[in-house]
GROMACS .gro file of C-alpha atoms in nm:
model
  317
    1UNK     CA    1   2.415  16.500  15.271
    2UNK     CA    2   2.739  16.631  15.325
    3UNK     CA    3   2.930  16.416  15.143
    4UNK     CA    4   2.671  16.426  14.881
    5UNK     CA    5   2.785  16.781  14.836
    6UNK     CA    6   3.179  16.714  14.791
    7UNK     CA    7   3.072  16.444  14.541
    8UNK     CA    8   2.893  16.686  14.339
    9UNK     CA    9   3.183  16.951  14.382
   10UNK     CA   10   3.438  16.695  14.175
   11UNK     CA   11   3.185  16.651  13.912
   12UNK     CA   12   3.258  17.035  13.744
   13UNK     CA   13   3.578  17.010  13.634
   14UNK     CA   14   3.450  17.288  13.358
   15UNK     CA   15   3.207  17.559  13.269
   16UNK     CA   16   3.057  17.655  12.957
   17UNK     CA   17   3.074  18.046  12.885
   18UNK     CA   18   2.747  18.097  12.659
   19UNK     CA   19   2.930  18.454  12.563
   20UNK     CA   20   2.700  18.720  12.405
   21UNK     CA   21   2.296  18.704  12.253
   22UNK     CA   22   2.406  18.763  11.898
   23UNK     CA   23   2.234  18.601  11.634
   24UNK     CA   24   2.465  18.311  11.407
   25UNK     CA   25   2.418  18.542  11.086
   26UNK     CA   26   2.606  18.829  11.248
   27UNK     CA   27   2.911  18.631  11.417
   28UNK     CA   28   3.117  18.756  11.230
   29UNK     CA   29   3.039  19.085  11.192
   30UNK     CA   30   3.045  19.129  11.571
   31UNK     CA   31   3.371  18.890  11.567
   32UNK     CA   32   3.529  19.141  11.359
   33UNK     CA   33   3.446  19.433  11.559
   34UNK     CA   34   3.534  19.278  11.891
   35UNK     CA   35   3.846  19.204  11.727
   36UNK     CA   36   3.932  19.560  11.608
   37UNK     CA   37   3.821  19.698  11.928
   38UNK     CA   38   4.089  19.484  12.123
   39UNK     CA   39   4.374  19.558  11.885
   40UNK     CA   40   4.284  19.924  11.924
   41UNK     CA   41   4.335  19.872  12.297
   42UNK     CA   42   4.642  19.696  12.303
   43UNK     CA   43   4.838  19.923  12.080
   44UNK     CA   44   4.663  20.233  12.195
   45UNK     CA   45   4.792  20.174  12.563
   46UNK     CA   46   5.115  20.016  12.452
   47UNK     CA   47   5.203  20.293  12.217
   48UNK     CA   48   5.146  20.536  12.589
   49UNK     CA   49   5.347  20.329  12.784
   50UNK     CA   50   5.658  20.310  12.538
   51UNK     CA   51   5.619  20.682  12.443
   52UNK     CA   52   5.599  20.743  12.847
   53UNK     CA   53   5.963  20.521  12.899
   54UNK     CA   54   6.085  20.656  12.590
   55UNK     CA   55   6.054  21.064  12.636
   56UNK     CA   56   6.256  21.188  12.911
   57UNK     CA   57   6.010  21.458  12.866
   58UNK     CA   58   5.717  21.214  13.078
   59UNK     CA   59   5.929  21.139  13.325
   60UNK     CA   60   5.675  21.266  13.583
   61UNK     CA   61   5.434  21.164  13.841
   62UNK     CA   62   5.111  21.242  13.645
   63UNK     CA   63   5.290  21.030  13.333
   64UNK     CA   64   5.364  20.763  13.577
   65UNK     CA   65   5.026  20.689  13.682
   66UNK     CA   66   4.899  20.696  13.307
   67UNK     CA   67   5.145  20.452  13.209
   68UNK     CA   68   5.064  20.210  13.504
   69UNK     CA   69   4.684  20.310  13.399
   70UNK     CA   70   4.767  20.222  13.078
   71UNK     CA   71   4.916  19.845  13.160
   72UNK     CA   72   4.596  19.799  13.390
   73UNK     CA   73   4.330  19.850  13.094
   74UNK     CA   74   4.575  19.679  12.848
   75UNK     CA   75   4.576  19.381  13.106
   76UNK     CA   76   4.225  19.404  13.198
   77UNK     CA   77   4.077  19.375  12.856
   78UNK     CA   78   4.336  19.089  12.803
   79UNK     CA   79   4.168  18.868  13.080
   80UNK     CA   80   3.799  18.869  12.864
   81UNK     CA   81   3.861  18.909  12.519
   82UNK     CA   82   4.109  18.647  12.397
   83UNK     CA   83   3.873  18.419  12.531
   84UNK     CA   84   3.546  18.551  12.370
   85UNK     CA   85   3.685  18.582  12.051
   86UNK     CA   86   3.814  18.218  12.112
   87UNK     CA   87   3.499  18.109  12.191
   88UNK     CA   88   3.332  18.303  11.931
   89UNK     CA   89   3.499  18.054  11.694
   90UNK     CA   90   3.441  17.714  11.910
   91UNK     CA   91   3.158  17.489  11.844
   92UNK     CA   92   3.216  17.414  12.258
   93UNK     CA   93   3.253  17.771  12.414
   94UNK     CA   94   3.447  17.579  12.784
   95UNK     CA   95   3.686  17.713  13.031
   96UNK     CA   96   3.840  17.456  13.302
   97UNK     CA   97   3.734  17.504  13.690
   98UNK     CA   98   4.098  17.615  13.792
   99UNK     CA   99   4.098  17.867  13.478
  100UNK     CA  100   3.774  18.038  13.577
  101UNK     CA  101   3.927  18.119  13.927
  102UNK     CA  102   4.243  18.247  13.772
  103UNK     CA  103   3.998  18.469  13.500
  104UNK     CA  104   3.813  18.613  13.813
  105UNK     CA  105   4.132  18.670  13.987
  106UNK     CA  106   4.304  18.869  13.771
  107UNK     CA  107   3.966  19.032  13.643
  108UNK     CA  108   3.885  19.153  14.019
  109UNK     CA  109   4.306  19.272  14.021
  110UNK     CA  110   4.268  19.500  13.727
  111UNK     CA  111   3.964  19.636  13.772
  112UNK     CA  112   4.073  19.706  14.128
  113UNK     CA  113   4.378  19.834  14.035
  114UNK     CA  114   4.190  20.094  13.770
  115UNK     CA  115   4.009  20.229  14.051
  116UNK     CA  116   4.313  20.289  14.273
  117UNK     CA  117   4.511  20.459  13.965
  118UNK     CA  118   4.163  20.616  13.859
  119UNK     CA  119   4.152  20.803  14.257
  120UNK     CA  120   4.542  20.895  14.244
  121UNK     CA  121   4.547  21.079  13.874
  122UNK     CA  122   4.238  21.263  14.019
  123UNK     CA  123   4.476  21.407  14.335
  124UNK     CA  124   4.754  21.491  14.051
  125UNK     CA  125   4.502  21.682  13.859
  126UNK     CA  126   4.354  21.865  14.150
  127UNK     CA  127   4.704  21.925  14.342
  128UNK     CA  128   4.849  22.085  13.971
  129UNK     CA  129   4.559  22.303  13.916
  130UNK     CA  130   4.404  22.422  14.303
  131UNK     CA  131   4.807  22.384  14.430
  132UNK     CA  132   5.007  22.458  14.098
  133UNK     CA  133   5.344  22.651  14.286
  134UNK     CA  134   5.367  22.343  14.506
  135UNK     CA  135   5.290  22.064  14.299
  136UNK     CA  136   5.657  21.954  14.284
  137UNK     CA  137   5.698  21.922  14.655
  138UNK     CA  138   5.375  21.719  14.721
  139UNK     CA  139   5.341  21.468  14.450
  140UNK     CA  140   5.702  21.367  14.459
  141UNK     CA  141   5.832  21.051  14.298
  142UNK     CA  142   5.835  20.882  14.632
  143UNK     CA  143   5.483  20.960  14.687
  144UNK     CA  144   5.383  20.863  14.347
  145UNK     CA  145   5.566  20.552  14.396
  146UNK     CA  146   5.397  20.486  14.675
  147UNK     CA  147   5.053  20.539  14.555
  148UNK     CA  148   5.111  20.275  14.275
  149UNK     CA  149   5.265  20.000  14.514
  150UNK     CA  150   5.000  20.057  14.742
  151UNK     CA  151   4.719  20.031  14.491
  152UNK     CA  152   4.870  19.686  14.374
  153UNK     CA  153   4.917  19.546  14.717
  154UNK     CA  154   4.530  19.657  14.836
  155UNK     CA  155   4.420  19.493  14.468
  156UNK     CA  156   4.639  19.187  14.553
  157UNK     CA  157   4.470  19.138  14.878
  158UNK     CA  158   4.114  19.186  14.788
  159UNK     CA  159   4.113  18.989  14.423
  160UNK     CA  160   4.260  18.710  14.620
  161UNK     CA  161   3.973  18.715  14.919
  162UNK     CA  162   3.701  18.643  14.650
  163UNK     CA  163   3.881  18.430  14.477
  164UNK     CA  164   3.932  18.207  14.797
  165UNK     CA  165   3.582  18.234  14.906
  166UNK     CA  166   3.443  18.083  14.555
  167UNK     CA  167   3.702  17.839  14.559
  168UNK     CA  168   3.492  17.740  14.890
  169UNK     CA  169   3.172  17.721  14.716
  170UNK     CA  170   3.000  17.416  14.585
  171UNK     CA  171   2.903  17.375  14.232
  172UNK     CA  172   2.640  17.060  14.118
  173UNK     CA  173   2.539  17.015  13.794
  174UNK     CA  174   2.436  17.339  13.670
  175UNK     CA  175   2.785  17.447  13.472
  176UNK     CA  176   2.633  17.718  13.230
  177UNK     CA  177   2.752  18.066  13.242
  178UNK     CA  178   2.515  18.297  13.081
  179UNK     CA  179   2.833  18.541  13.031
  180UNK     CA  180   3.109  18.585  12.773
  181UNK     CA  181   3.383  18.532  13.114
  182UNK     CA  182   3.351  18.382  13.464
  183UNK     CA  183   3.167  18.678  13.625
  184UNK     CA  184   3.123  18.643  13.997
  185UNK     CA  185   2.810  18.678  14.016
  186UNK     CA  186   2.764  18.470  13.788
  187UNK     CA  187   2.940  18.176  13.927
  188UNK     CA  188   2.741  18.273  14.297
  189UNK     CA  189   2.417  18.235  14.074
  190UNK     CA  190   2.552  17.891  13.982
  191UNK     CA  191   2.677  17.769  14.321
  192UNK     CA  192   2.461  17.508  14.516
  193UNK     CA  193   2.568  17.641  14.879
  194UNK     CA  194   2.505  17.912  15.054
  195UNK     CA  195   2.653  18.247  14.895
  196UNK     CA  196   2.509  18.488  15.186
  197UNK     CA  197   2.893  18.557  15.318
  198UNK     CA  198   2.979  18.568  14.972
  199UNK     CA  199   2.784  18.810  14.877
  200UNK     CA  200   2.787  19.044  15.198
  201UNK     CA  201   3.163  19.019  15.141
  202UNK     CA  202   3.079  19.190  14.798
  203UNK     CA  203   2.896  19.454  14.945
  204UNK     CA  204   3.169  19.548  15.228
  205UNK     CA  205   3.456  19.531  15.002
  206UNK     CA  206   3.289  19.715  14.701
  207UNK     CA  207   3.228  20.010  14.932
  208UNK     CA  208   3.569  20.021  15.028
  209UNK     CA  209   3.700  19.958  14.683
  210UNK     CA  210   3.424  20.121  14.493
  211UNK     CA  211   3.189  20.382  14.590
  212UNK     CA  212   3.466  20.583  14.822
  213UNK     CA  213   3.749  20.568  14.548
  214UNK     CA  214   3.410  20.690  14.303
  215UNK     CA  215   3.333  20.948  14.595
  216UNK     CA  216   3.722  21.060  14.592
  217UNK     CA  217   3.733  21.122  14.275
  218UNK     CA  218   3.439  21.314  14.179
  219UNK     CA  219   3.535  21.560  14.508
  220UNK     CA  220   3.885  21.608  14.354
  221UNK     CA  221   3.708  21.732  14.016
  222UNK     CA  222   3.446  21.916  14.165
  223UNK     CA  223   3.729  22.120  14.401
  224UNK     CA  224   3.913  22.153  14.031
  225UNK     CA  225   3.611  22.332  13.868
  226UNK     CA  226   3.524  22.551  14.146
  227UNK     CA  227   3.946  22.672  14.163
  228UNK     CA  228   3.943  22.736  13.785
  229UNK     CA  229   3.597  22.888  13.794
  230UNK     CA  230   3.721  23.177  14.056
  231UNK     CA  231   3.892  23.290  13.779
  232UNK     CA  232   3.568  23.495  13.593
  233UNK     CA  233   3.665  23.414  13.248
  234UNK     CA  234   3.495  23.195  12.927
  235UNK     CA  235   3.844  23.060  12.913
  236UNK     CA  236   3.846  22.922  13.262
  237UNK     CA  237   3.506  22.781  13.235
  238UNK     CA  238   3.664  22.617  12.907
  239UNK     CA  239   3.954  22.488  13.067
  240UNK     CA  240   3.749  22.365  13.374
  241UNK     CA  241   3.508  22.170  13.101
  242UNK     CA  242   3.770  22.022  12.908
  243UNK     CA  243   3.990  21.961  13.173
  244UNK     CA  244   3.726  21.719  13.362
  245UNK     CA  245   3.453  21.668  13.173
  246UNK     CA  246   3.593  21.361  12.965
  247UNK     CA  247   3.788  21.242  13.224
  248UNK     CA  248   3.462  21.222  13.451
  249UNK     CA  249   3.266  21.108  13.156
  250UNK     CA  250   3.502  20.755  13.139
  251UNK     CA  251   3.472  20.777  13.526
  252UNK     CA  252   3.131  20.754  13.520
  253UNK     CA  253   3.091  20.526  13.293
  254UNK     CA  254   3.339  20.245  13.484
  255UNK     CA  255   3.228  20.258  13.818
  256UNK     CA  256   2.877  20.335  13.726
  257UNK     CA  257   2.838  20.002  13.587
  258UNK     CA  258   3.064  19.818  13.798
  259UNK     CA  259   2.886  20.007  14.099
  260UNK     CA  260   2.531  19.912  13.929
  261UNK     CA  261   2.614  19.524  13.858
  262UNK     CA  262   2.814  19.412  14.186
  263UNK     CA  263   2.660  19.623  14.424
  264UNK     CA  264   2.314  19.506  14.381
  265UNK     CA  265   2.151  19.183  14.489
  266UNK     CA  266   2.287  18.936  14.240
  267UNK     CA  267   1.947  18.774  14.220
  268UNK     CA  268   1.830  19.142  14.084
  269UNK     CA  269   1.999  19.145  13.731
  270UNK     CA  270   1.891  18.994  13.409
  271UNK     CA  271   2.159  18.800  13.221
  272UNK     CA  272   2.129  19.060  12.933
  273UNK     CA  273   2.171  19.361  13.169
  274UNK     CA  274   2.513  19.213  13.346
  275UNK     CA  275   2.631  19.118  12.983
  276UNK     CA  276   2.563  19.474  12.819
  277UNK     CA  277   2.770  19.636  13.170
  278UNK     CA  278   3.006  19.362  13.141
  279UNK     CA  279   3.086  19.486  12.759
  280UNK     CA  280   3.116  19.874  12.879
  281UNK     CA  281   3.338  19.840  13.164
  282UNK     CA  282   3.554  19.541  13.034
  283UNK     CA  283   3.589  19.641  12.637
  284UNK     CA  284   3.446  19.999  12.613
  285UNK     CA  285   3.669  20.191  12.858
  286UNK     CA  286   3.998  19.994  12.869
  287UNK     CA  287   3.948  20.115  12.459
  288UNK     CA  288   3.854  20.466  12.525
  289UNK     CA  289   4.093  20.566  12.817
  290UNK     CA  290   4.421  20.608  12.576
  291UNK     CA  291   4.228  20.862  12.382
  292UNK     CA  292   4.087  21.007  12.670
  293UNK     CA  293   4.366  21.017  12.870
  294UNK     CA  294   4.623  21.076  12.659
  295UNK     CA  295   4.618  21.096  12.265
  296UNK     CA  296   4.442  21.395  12.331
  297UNK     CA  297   4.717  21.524  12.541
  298UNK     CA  298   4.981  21.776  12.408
  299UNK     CA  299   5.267  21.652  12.556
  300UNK     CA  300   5.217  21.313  12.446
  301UNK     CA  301   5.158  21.432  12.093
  302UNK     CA  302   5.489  21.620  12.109
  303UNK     CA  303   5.607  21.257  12.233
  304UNK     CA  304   5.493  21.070  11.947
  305UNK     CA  305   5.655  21.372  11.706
  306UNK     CA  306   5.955  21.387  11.833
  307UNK     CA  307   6.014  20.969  11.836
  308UNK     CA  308   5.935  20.985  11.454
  309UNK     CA  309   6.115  21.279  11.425
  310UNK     CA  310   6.398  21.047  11.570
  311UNK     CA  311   6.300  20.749  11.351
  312UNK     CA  312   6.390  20.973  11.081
  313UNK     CA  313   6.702  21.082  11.161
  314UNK     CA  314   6.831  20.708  11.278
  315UNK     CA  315   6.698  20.635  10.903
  316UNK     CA  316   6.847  20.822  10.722
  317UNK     CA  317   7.228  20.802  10.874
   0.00000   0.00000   0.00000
């Protein structure tokens, strides 16, 4: 029996990604639209991160984290969508047994890596507004350095313990993913042995890397409101609003669905449900965090000025 089980192993050297439920008269339409809403993404969060190295003016702890932020979700929507949009246009929609662990890898790393970067701009915000005279001394470079290597080194770590413990798993003859990537709970549905450590794994490491960075994070903006609403003013409760309220909205909507999908019994989710949360967390928010985040930020507007202002000048000498 046992070696009946390594036999079948060797047999998947592939799996077929069935991608999304749209109908064959719309491909394109939705091809299109995917397409756009990557491009958006990529040069949304690379124009951040070269206006961030460019303006001396950035050159600060809270600009540091968005531009690492910024990689992440340029990265992160990088693992899916080349290959949907490939597959959009294949008659065979396949992605090789080696490449599936490498697409869950670095899937688990980014999104890991958001949630670490997510937790540490939260303690920027709250330290500048509830600690403004000694925001200088306490998130110093070296502590802001810190935070990033440390959130890539925990990321590292945990992306690579999943990955190891599918790479244990066997799969039979069963190599259809009803997903547009190789989700992990998709692949456990798949798997022919026993996912129990697998999946309690999940549920250990997601409350580490999930829930308390989630928890973290919506302490730090609920401590910001309640310093800016001391002050008895509509412009305080405006500032407190605008200050958090779209950065908790994007908040919300990433863990919520990461936190809803891997969290739960992977038995307990339809294949539409996981692809519809799939689509927000992996394509909806890397998208919407530069305009979040930042294009709605007045320093990196004065940014973006002053380099065309510059482009100008260097044009017309």
């Amino acid at each position: 029996m046992q070696g009946n089980t390594k036999r079948n192993q060797t047999v998947i050297s592939q799996f077929l990604l069935l991608g999304l439920p749209i109908p064959p008269e719309h491909q394109n339409l939705f091809y299109s639209l995917f397409l756009a809403m990557y491009l958006i993404t990529v040069l949304g969060n690379l124009l951040i991160i070269i206006l961030i190295q460019l303006d001396s003016h950035l050159h600060t702890p809270m600009y540091s984290l968005l531009s690492n932020l910024s990689f992440s979700d340029l990265c992160f929507s990088s693992v899916t969508m080349p290959k949907l949009l490939q597959n959009m246009q294949s008659q065979v929609p396949s992605i090789p047994y080696a490449g599936c662990l490498a697409q869950m890898y670095f899937f688990l790393f980014f999104a890991d890596l958001e949630s670490f970067l997510l937790v540490a701009m939260a303690y920027d915000r709250y330290v500048a507004i509830c600690f403004p005279l000694h925001y200088t001394s306490i998130m110093s470079p070296r502590l802001c350095m810190t935070l990033v290597v440390l959130s890539w080194v925990l990321t590292t770590f945990h992306a690579m313990l999943h990955t190891l413990l599918m790479a244990g798993l066997s799969f039979c003859e069963d190599n259809v993913i009803p997903h547009f990537f190789c989700d992990m709970s998709a692949l456990l549905k798949l798997s022919c042995s026993d996912t129990h450590v697998n999946e309690l794994v999940i549920f250990i490491t997601g409350g580490l890397i999930l829930v308390i960075p989630f928890v973290l994070i919506v302490v730090s903006y609920a401590r910001i409101v309640s310093s800016i609403l001391k002050v008895p003013s509509a412009r305080g409760i405006h500032k407190a609003f605008s200050t958090c309220g779209s950065h908790l909205s994007v908040v919300s909507l990433f863990y919520g669905t990461v936190i809803g999908l891997y969290l739960c019994p992977s038995a307990n989710n339809s294949t539409l449900k996981e692809t519809v949360m799939g689509m927000m967390y992996t394509v909806v928010t890397p998208m919407l965090n530069p305009f979040i985040y930042s294009l709605r930020n007045r320093d990196i507007k004065g940014a973006l000025v002053r380099a065309l202002c510059k482009k100008k000048i260097l044009f017309f000498l």
